[in-house]
Tab-separated table of C-alpha atoms in Angstrom:
chain	number	residue	atom	x	y	z
H	1	UNK	CA	25.178	25.582	7.405
H	2	UNK	CA	23.511	23.914	10.418
H	3	UNK	CA	21.687	27.032	11.217
H	4	UNK	CA	20.025	27.369	7.773
H	5	UNK	CA	19.121	23.431	7.938
H	6	UNK	CA	17.486	24.128	11.425
H	7	UNK	CA	15.600	27.158	9.885
H	8	UNK	CA	14.316	24.803	7.048
H	9	UNK	CA	13.312	22.030	9.419
H	10	UNK	CA	11.497	24.001	11.688
H	11	UNK	CA	9.746	25.676	8.883
H	12	UNK	CA	8.653	22.515	7.361
H	13	UNK	CA	7.368	21.089	10.752
H	14	UNK	CA	5.500	24.169	11.350
H	15	UNK	CA	3.948	24.146	7.722
H	16	UNK	CA	2.936	20.384	8.202
H	17	UNK	CA	1.349	21.013	11.601
H	18	UNK	CA	-0.626	23.821	10.064
H	19	UNK	CA	-1.737	21.865	7.211
H	20	UNK	CA	-2.857	19.269	9.536
H	21	UNK	CA	-4.902	21.617	11.733
H	22	UNK	CA	-6.477	23.110	8.472
H	23	UNK	CA	-7.320	19.542	7.570
H	24	UNK	CA	-9.245	18.810	11.143
H	25	UNK	CA	-10.987	22.151	11.048
H	26	UNK	CA	-12.128	21.394	7.572
H	27	UNK	CA	-13.383	17.908	8.673
H	28	UNK	CA	-15.153	19.695	11.664
H	29	UNK	CA	-16.687	22.629	9.669
H	30	UNK	CA	-17.514	21.465	6.232
H	31	UNK	CA	-21.153	20.205	5.540
H	32	UNK	CA	-20.992	16.868	3.861
H	33	UNK	CA	-18.848	13.728	2.888
H	34	UNK	CA	-17.281	15.005	-0.395
H	35	UNK	CA	-16.214	18.507	0.984
H	36	UNK	CA	-14.879	16.799	4.118
H	37	UNK	CA	-13.079	14.295	2.063
H	38	UNK	CA	-11.497	17.244	-0.065
H	39	UNK	CA	-10.411	18.845	3.029
H	40	UNK	CA	-8.902	15.713	4.722
H	41	UNK	CA	-7.236	13.903	1.728
H	42	UNK	CA	-5.532	17.079	0.200
H	43	UNK	CA	-4.408	19.093	3.338
H	44	UNK	CA	-3.467	16.117	5.472
H	45	UNK	CA	-1.348	14.565	2.531
H	46	UNK	CA	0.443	17.721	2.181
H	47	UNK	CA	0.944	18.029	5.976
H	48	UNK	CA	2.450	14.337	6.318
H	49	UNK	CA	4.743	15.152	3.271
H	50	UNK	CA	6.055	18.251	5.011
H	51	UNK	CA	6.705	16.828	8.333
H	52	UNK	CA	8.351	13.689	6.682
H	53	UNK	CA	10.701	16.031	4.619
H	54	UNK	CA	11.480	17.885	7.845
H	55	UNK	CA	12.404	14.276	9.385
H	56	UNK	CA	14.546	13.640	6.390
H	57	UNK	CA	16.319	16.883	6.612
H	58	UNK	CA	16.862	16.521	10.400
H	59	UNK	CA	18.592	12.845	9.898
H	60	UNK	CA	20.426	14.318	6.877
H	61	UNK	CA	21.998	17.386	8.275
H	62	UNK	CA	22.402	16.244	11.991
H	63	UNK	CA	23.178	12.411	11.907
H	64	UNK	CA	24.282	12.694	8.235
H	65	UNK	CA	22.175	9.633	7.527
H	66	UNK	CA	20.546	9.419	4.109
H	67	UNK	CA	17.301	7.908	5.199
H	68	UNK	CA	15.889	6.238	1.971
H	69	UNK	CA	12.685	4.802	4.011
H	70	UNK	CA	11.474	8.365	4.702
H	71	UNK	CA	11.879	9.340	1.046
H	72	UNK	CA	9.925	6.082	-0.044
H	73	UNK	CA	7.326	6.917	2.505
H	74	UNK	CA	7.018	10.467	0.991
H	75	UNK	CA	6.381	8.768	-2.514
H	76	UNK	CA	4.242	6.113	-1.011
H	77	UNK	CA	1.853	8.650	0.745
H	78	UNK	CA	1.794	11.109	-2.387
H	79	UNK	CA	0.646	7.982	-4.711
H	80	UNK	CA	-1.845	6.297	-2.081
H	81	UNK	CA	-3.581	9.242	-0.153
H	82	UNK	CA	-5.578	10.777	-3.103
H	83	UNK	CA	-6.533	7.299	-4.359
H	84	UNK	CA	-8.018	6.624	-0.887
H	85	UNK	CA	-9.859	9.855	-1.179
H	86	UNK	CA	-11.179	8.969	-4.679
H	87	UNK	CA	-12.354	5.600	-3.347
H	88	UNK	CA	-13.914	6.844	-0.339
H	89	UNK	CA	-16.008	9.632	-2.413
H	90	UNK	CA	-16.886	7.011	-5.037
H	91	UNK	CA	-18.146	4.631	-2.434
H	92	UNK	CA	-20.186	7.363	-0.703
H	93	UNK	CA	-21.566	8.404	-4.178
H	94	UNK	CA	-22.763	4.855	-4.866
H	95	UNK	CA	-24.436	4.531	-1.562
H	96	UNK	CA	-26.588	7.518	-2.537
H	97	UNK	CA	-25.068	10.341	-0.528
H	98	UNK	CA	-26.058	13.679	-2.147
H	99	UNK	CA	-23.882	16.775	-2.134
H	100	UNK	CA	-25.232	19.446	0.159
H	101	UNK	CA	-26.564	22.506	-1.605
H	102	UNK	CA	-25.909	21.262	-5.177
H	103	UNK	CA	-28.649	20.819	-7.805
H	104	UNK	CA	-26.282	19.653	-10.619
H	105	UNK	CA	-25.375	15.974	-10.929
H	106	UNK	CA	-23.932	14.966	-14.181
H	107	UNK	CA	-22.531	11.697	-13.086
H	108	UNK	CA	-26.076	10.463	-12.515
H	109	UNK	CA	-27.314	10.809	-16.049
H	110	UNK	CA	-23.916	8.894	-17.088
H	111	UNK	CA	-24.685	5.953	-14.760
H	112	UNK	CA	-28.278	6.022	-16.284
H	113	UNK	CA	-27.106	5.860	-19.696
H	114	UNK	CA	-24.494	3.222	-18.851
H	115	UNK	CA	-27.022	0.993	-17.044
H	116	UNK	CA	-29.528	1.045	-19.971
H	117	UNK	CA	-27.055	-1.227	-22.167
H	118	UNK	CA	-28.081	0.702	-25.311
H	119	UNK	CA	-24.968	1.653	-27.357
H	120	UNK	CA	-26.927	4.118	-29.441
H	121	UNK	CA	-27.840	5.931	-26.310
H	122	UNK	CA	-24.180	5.975	-25.215
H	123	UNK	CA	-23.035	7.208	-28.370
H	124	UNK	CA	-25.397	10.165	-28.427
H	125	UNK	CA	-24.463	10.874	-24.767
H	126	UNK	CA	-20.887	10.960	-25.606
H	127	UNK	CA	-21.425	13.154	-28.533
H	128	UNK	CA	-23.307	15.634	-26.243
H	129	UNK	CA	-20.475	15.629	-23.677
H	130	UNK	CA	-18.056	16.392	-26.352
H	131	UNK	CA	-20.132	19.089	-27.614
H	132	UNK	CA	-20.386	20.633	-24.118
H	133	UNK	CA	-16.547	20.612	-23.726
Q	1	UNK	CA	-31.977	0.618	-2.637
Q	2	UNK	CA	-32.110	-0.555	-6.230
Q	3	UNK	CA	-29.639	-2.993	-7.701
Q	4	UNK	CA	-26.440	-2.069	-6.564
Q	5	UNK	CA	-23.368	-3.100	-8.537
Q	6	UNK	CA	-20.122	-2.533	-6.561
Q	7	UNK	CA	-18.193	-4.870	-8.675
Q	8	UNK	CA	-17.328	-2.445	-11.340
Q	9	UNK	CA	-13.796	-1.804	-12.785
Q	10	UNK	CA	-12.142	0.907	-10.946
Q	11	UNK	CA	-9.249	1.979	-13.302
Q	12	UNK	CA	-7.644	4.293	-10.843
Q	13	UNK	CA	-7.463	1.445	-8.125
Q	14	UNK	CA	-6.188	-1.045	-10.502
Q	15	UNK	CA	-3.380	0.889	-12.183
Q	16	UNK	CA	-2.139	2.371	-8.745
Q	17	UNK	CA	-1.909	-1.122	-7.466
Q	18	UNK	CA	0.113	-2.193	-10.232
Q	19	UNK	CA	2.794	0.354	-9.170
Q	20	UNK	CA	2.157	0.077	-5.300
Q	21	UNK	CA	2.601	-3.823	-5.414
Q	22	UNK	CA	6.138	-3.720	-6.392
Q	23	UNK	CA	6.911	-0.972	-3.770
Q	24	UNK	CA	5.362	-2.928	-1.035
Q	25	UNK	CA	7.043	-6.208	-2.150
Q	26	UNK	CA	10.470	-4.502	-2.376
Q	27	UNK	CA	9.924	-2.943	0.967
Q	28	UNK	CA	8.878	-6.270	2.509
Q	29	UNK	CA	11.980	-8.054	1.266
Q	30	UNK	CA	14.208	-5.209	2.645
Q	31	UNK	CA	12.430	-5.463	5.890
Q	32	UNK	CA	13.238	-9.234	5.755
Q	33	UNK	CA	16.857	-8.686	5.212
Q	34	UNK	CA	17.242	-5.920	7.454
Q	35	UNK	CA	15.889	-7.673	10.410
Q	36	UNK	CA	19.406	-8.741	11.947
Q	37	UNK	CA	20.613	-5.278	12.515
Q	38	UNK	CA	17.580	-3.019	12.462
Q	39	UNK	CA	13.967	-3.308	13.275
Q	40	UNK	CA	12.273	-5.957	11.056
Q	41	UNK	CA	12.538	-9.542	10.456
Q	42	UNK	CA	10.615	-12.553	9.000
Q	43	UNK	CA	7.293	-11.633	10.843
Q	44	UNK	CA	6.816	-8.163	9.769
Q	45	UNK	CA	8.230	-8.915	6.266
Q	46	UNK	CA	5.559	-11.707	5.778
Q	47	UNK	CA	2.715	-9.381	6.900
Q	48	UNK	CA	3.807	-6.831	4.509
Q	49	UNK	CA	3.953	-9.309	1.671
Q	50	UNK	CA	0.479	-10.544	2.641
Q	51	UNK	CA	-0.598	-6.925	2.578
Q	52	UNK	CA	0.639	-6.472	-0.874
Q	53	UNK	CA	-1.155	-9.617	-1.920
Q	54	UNK	CA	-4.191	-8.368	-0.029
Q	55	UNK	CA	-4.142	-5.120	-2.067
Q	56	UNK	CA	-4.130	-7.009	-5.164
Q	57	UNK	CA	-7.288	-9.118	-3.935
Q	58	UNK	CA	-8.982	-5.653	-3.259
Q	59	UNK	CA	-8.280	-4.310	-6.778
Q	60	UNK	CA	-8.839	-7.527	-8.743
Q	61	UNK	CA	-11.049	-10.563	-7.819
Q	62	UNK	CA	-10.079	-13.664	-6.152
Q	63	UNK	CA	-9.729	-15.820	-9.249
Q	64	UNK	CA	-7.465	-13.358	-10.855
Q	65	UNK	CA	-5.098	-13.339	-7.943
Q	66	UNK	CA	-5.147	-17.218	-8.014
Q	67	UNK	CA	-4.282	-17.143	-11.594
Q	68	UNK	CA	-1.447	-14.569	-10.874
Q	69	UNK	CA	-0.237	-16.497	-7.962
Q	70	UNK	CA	-0.888	-20.200	-8.381
Q	71	UNK	CA	0.534	-21.121	-5.105
Q	72	UNK	CA	-1.237	-23.325	-2.648
Q	73	UNK	CA	-0.669	-21.388	0.591
Q	74	UNK	CA	-1.116	-24.236	2.947
Q	75	UNK	CA	1.937	-25.822	1.240
Q	76	UNK	CA	3.697	-22.750	1.873
Q	77	UNK	CA	3.218	-23.071	5.618
Q	78	UNK	CA	4.427	-26.503	5.433
Q	79	UNK	CA	7.622	-25.544	3.743
Q	80	UNK	CA	8.223	-22.593	6.107
Q	81	UNK	CA	7.939	-25.198	9.033
Q	82	UNK	CA	10.455	-27.559	7.305
Q	83	UNK	CA	12.858	-24.525	7.057
Q	84	UNK	CA	12.412	-23.789	10.694
Q	85	UNK	CA	12.821	-27.478	11.858
Q	86	UNK	CA	15.637	-27.925	9.334
Q	87	UNK	CA	17.841	-25.250	10.714
Q	88	UNK	CA	17.280	-26.847	14.161
Q	89	UNK	CA	18.248	-30.425	13.062
Q	90	UNK	CA	21.030	-29.121	11.078
Q	91	UNK	CA	23.001	-28.188	14.217
Q	92	UNK	CA	22.396	-31.646	15.553
Q	93	UNK	CA	24.528	-33.185	12.737
Q	94	UNK	CA	27.582	-30.884	14.005
Q	95	UNK	CA	27.178	-32.248	17.404
Q	96	UNK	CA	25.718	-29.187	18.975
Q	97	UNK	CA	22.397	-28.546	20.880
Q	98	UNK	CA	19.128	-28.248	18.722
Q	99	UNK	CA	18.756	-24.848	17.154
Q	100	UNK	CA	22.459	-23.654	17.544
Q	101	UNK	CA	23.121	-21.242	14.801
Q	102	UNK	CA	26.439	-20.869	12.909
Q	103	UNK	CA	27.528	-17.868	11.049
Q	104	UNK	CA	30.734	-16.700	9.037
Q	105	UNK	CA	32.146	-14.555	6.522
Q	106	UNK	CA	31.875	-16.514	3.266
Q	107	UNK	CA	33.158	-15.574	-0.305
Q	108	UNK	CA	30.493	-15.504	-2.756
Q	109	UNK	CA	31.614	-15.369	-6.343
Q	110	UNK	CA	29.756	-12.449	-7.787
Q	111	UNK	CA	28.522	-10.664	-4.367
Q	112	UNK	CA	31.877	-10.801	-2.591
Q	113	UNK	CA	32.316	-11.061	1.108
Q	114	UNK	CA	29.111	-11.763	2.765
Q	115	UNK	CA	28.285	-12.226	6.539
Q	116	UNK	CA	26.255	-15.052	6.515
Q	117	UNK	CA	24.070	-16.348	9.374
Q	118	UNK	CA	21.833	-19.508	9.547
Q	119	UNK	CA	19.437	-17.429	11.609
Q	120	UNK	CA	18.321	-15.984	8.191
Q	121	UNK	CA	16.941	-19.565	7.054
Q	122	UNK	CA	15.035	-19.644	10.319
Q	123	UNK	CA	13.565	-16.256	9.533
Q	124	UNK	CA	12.750	-17.414	5.760
Q	125	UNK	CA	10.796	-20.327	7.699
Q	126	UNK	CA	8.850	-17.468	9.650
Q	127	UNK	CA	8.359	-15.487	6.651
Q	128	UNK	CA	6.983	-18.492	4.640
Q	129	UNK	CA	4.524	-19.383	7.635
Q	130	UNK	CA	3.371	-15.926	8.207
Q	131	UNK	CA	2.554	-15.340	4.468
Q	132	UNK	CA	0.931	-18.824	4.170
Q	133	UNK	CA	-1.164	-18.387	7.360
Q	134	UNK	CA	-2.451	-15.002	6.611
Q	135	UNK	CA	-3.314	-15.802	2.820
Q	136	UNK	CA	-5.075	-18.959	3.647
Q	137	UNK	CA	-7.200	-17.224	6.175
Q	138	UNK	CA	-7.974	-14.391	3.901
Q	139	UNK	CA	-8.717	-16.726	0.777
Q	140	UNK	CA	-10.723	-18.867	2.976
Q	141	UNK	CA	-13.073	-16.016	4.281
Q	142	UNK	CA	-13.125	-14.185	0.966
Q	143	UNK	CA	-14.111	-17.200	-1.222
Q	144	UNK	CA	-17.328	-18.516	0.710
Q	145	UNK	CA	-19.501	-18.149	-2.409
Q	146	UNK	CA	-17.802	-21.161	-4.251
């Protein structure tokens, strides 16, 4: 029993460290804010979750202690990290950072229509979006 | 740069705040009560509570938070100091030195046997002072346009 638990713990820790390494490499290698944000927020979140899960299993099987705080931390990280990534990307976009190597920007048109404050234009834009879907 | 409108409604942040606020508040209360036997206590609990209110301030604006929590945080500091001094003076009544704490196992009707300690009341004072001081600093700095 304790052997299987040890294998699971070690696997989760290695997996978590691997995801962290991937996230760090992504931040170094990718060209602009959005792709770096994509690497950091997803891979690092999964890495943290794996390591926290390994911590929980360690304390559960070795010290027989049901550590609720670690579980709460998993839920908390899972909820907050994507929102933080979203806010970072949003702030970068509103400060005029362009995506590298991309010619399509559909959000720009939306903002233009929204800022013009003409309900008719907005309706037409919405119809066009629905048709494209 | 042209007219930059940062104050737009962000649905994702606002609806996430509604969930996270309760999580952080419950955790801060847990930290406050766990302070006697495990790491935690009034100071960390107060900082966590003010962190939760700060998240609310980030997601909404200052006036909304003032409507949700109609508390004058300077009065909160005063009440916390009264708690801290009150537990100290309370020991003088029983002819003991200042800030001598007492504890005992008390039977509470619904909750059963509880190990109660007057240091918790002192900690409650610390908690109220920390929340009051941090929130009044943040509200004073944040609301300079009024």
